[in-house]
PDB file of C-alpha atoms in Angstrom:
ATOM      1  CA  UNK K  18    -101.697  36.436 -15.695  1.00  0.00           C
ATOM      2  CA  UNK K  19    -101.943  32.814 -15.994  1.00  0.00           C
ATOM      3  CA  UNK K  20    -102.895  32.856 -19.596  1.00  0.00           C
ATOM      4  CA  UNK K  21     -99.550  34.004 -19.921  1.00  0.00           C
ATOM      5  CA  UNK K  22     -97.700  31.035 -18.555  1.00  0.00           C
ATOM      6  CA  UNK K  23    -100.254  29.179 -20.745  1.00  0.00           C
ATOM      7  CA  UNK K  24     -99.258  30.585 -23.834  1.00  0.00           C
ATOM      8  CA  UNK K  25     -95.730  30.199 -22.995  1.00  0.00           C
ATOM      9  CA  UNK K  26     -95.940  26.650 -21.852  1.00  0.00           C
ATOM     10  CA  UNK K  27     -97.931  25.960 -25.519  1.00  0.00           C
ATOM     11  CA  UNK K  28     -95.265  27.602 -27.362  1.00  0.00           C
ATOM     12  CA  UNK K  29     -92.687  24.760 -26.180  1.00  0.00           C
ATOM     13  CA  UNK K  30     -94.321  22.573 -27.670  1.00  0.00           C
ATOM     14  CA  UNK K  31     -95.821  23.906 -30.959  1.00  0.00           C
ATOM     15  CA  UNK K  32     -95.632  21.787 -34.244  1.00  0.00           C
ATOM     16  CA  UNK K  33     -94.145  24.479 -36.687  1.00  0.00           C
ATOM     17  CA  UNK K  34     -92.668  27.975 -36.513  1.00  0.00           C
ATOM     18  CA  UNK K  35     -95.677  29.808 -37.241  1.00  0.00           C
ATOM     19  CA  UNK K  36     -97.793  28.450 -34.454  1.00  0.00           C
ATOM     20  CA  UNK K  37     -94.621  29.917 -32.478  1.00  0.00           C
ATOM     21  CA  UNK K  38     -94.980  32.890 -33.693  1.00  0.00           C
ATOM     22  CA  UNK K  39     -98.436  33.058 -33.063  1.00  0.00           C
ATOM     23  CA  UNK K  40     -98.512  31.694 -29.418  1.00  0.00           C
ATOM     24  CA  UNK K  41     -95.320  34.426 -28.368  1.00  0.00           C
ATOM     25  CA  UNK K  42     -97.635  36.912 -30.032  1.00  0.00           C
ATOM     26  CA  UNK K  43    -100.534  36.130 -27.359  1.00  0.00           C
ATOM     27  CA  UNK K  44     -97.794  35.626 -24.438  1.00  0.00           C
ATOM     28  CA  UNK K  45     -96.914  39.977 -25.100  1.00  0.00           C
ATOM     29  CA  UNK K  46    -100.810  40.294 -25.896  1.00  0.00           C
ATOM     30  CA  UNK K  47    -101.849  38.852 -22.627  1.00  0.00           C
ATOM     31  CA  UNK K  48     -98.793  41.192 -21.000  1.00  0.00           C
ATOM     32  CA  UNK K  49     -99.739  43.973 -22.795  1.00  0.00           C
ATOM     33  CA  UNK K  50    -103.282  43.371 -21.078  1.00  0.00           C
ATOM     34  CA  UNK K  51    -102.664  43.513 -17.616  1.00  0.00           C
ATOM     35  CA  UNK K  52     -99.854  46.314 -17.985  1.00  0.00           C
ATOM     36  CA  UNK K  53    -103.235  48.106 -19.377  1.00  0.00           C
ATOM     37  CA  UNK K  54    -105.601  47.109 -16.234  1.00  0.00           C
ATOM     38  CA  UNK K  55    -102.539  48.225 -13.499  1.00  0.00           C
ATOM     39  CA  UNK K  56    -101.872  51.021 -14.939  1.00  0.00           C
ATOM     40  CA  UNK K  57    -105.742  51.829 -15.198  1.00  0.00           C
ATOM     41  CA  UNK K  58    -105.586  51.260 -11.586  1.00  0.00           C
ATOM     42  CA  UNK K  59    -102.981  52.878 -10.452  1.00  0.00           C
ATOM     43  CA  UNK K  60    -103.757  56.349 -12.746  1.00  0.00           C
ATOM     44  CA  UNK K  61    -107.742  56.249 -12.803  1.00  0.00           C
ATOM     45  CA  UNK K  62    -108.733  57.506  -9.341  1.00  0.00           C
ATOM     46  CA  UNK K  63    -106.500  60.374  -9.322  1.00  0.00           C
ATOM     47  CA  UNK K  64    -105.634  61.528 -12.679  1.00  0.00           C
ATOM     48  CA  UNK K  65    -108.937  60.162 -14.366  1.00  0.00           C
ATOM     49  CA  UNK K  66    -108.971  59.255 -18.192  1.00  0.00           C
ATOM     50  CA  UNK K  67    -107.179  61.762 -20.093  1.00  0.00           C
ATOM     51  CA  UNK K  68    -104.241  60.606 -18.443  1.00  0.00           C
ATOM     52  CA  UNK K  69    -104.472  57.099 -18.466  1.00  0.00           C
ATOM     53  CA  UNK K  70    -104.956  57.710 -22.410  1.00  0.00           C
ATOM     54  CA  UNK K  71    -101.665  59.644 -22.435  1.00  0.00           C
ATOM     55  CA  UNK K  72     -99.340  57.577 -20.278  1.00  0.00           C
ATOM     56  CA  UNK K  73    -101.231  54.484 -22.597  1.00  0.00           C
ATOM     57  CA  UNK K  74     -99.673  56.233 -25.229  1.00  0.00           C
ATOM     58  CA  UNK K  75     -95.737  56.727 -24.115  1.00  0.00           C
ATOM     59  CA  UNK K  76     -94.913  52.747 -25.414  1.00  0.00           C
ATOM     60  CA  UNK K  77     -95.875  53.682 -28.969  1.00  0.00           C
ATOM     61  CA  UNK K  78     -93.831  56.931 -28.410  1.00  0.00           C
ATOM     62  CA  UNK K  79     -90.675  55.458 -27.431  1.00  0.00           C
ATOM     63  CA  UNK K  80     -90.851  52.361 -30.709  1.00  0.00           C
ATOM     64  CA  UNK K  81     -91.306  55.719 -32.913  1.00  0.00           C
ATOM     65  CA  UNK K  82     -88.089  57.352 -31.170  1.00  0.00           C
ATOM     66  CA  UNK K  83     -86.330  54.156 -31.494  1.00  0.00           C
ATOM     67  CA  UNK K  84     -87.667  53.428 -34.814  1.00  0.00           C
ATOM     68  CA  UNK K  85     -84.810  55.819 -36.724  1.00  0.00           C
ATOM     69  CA  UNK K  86     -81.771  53.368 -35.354  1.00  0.00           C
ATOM     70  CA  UNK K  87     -83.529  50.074 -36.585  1.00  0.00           C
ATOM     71  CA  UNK K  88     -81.699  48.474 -39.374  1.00  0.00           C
ATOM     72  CA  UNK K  89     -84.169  47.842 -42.520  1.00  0.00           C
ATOM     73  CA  UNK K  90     -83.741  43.842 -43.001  1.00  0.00           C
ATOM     74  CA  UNK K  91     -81.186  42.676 -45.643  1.00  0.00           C
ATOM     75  CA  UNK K  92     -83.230  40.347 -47.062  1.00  0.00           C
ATOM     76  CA  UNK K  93     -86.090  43.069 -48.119  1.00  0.00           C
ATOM     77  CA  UNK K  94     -83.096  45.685 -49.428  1.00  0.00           C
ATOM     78  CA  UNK K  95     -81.956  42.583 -51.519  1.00  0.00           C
ATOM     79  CA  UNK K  96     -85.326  41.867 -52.706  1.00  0.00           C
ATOM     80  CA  UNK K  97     -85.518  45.479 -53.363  1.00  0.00           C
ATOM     81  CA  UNK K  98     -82.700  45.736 -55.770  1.00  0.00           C
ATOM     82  CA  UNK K  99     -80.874  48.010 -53.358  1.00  0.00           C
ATOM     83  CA  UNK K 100     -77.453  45.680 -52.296  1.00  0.00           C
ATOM     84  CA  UNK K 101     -75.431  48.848 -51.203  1.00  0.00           C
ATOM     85  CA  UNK K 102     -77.792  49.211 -48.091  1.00  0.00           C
ATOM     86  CA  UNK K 103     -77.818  45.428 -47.514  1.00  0.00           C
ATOM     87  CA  UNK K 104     -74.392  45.342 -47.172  1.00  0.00           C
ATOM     88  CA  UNK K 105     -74.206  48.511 -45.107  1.00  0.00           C
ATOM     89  CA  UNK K 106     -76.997  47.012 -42.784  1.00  0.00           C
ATOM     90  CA  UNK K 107     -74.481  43.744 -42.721  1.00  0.00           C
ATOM     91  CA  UNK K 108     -71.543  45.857 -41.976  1.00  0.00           C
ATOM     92  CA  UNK K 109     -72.998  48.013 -39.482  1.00  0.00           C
ATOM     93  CA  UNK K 110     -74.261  44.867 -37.334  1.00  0.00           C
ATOM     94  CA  UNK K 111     -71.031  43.229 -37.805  1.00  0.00           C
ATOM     95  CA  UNK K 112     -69.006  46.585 -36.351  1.00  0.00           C
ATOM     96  CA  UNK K 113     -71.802  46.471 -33.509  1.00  0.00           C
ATOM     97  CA  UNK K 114     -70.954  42.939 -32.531  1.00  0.00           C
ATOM     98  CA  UNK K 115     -67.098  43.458 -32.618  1.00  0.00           C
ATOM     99  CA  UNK K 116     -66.704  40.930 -36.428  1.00  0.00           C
ATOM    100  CA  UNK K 117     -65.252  41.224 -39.607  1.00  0.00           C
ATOM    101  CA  UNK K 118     -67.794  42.582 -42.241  1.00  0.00           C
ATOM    102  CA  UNK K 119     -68.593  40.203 -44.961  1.00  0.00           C
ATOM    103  CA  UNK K 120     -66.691  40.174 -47.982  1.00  0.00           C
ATOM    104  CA  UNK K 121     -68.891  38.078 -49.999  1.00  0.00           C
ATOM    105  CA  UNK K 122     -71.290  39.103 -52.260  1.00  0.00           C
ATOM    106  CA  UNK K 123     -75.108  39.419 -51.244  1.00  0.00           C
ATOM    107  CA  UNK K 124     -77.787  37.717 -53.748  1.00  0.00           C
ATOM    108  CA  UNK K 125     -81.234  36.712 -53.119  1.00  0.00           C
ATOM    109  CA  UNK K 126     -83.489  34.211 -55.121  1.00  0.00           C
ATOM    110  CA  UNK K 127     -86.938  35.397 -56.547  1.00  0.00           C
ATOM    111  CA  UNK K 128     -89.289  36.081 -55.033  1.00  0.00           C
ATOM    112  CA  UNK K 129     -92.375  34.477 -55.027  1.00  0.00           C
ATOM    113  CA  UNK K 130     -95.885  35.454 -53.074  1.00  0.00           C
ATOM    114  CA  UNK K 131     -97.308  31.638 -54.122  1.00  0.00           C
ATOM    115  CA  UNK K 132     -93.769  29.581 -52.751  1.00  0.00           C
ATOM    116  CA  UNK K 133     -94.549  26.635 -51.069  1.00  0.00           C
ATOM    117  CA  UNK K 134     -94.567  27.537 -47.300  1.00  0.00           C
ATOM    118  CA  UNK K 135     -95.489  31.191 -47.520  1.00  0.00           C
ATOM    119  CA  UNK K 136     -99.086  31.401 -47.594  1.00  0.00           C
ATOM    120  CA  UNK K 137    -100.986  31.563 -44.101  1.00  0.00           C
ATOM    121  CA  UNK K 138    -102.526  28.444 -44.624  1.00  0.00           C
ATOM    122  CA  UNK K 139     -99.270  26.988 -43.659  1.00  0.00           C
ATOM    123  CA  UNK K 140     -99.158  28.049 -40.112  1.00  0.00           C
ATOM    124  CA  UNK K 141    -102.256  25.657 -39.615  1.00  0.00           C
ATOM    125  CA  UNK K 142    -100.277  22.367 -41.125  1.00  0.00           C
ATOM    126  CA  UNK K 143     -98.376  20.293 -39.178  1.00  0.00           C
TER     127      UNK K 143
END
């Protein structure tokens, strides 16, 4: 458990956004963890395996449930020549947060897998 108030206490104070990204990541991993070693030892000695493997399994169930109400991101429906949605997505998020939908139009630049910035290199720079 402490590793998790480590990486917590690191992401405060990381250099760049990807080394936040990365640090949050290992805060839920280390969470994820002990969630796995409680519930291990709360099911193992009277259910046994088969149901520690199923209850380990009802997380993953519920993000596929949930999965059909995400909102695809505007930026990839842009990218994907498909505007209609992106503004739909916009509209829909707007109506859920009680404000006006946008009226503007939607573009996005080109895009490019080389950019400066978007290689994984980049999370190591400061």
């Amino acid at each position: 458990m402490l590793w998790t108030f480590y990486y917590g206490l690191l992401s405060a104070f990381a250099p760049t956004y990807g080394w936040i990204l990365v640090l949050r990541s290992l805060v839920f991993w280390a969470l994820g963890a002990v969630l796995a070693v409680v519930l291990a030892m709360l099911v193992m000695p009277w259910l046994g395996w088969r149901w520690l493997l199923g209850l380990s399994t009802l997380p993953f169930l519920l993000y596929l449930a949930f999965c059909y109400w995400l909102p695809e991101s505007v930026h990839y429906d842009l990218l994907a020549g498909n505007p209609d949605a992106a503004m739909a997505t916009l509209a829909r998020l707007a109506a859920d947060n009680g404000k006006p939908p946008p009226t503007e139009t939607l573009t996005a630049g080109p895009f490019r897998w080389n950019a400066a910035g978007s290689e994984t290199s980049s999370l190591l720079r400061t």
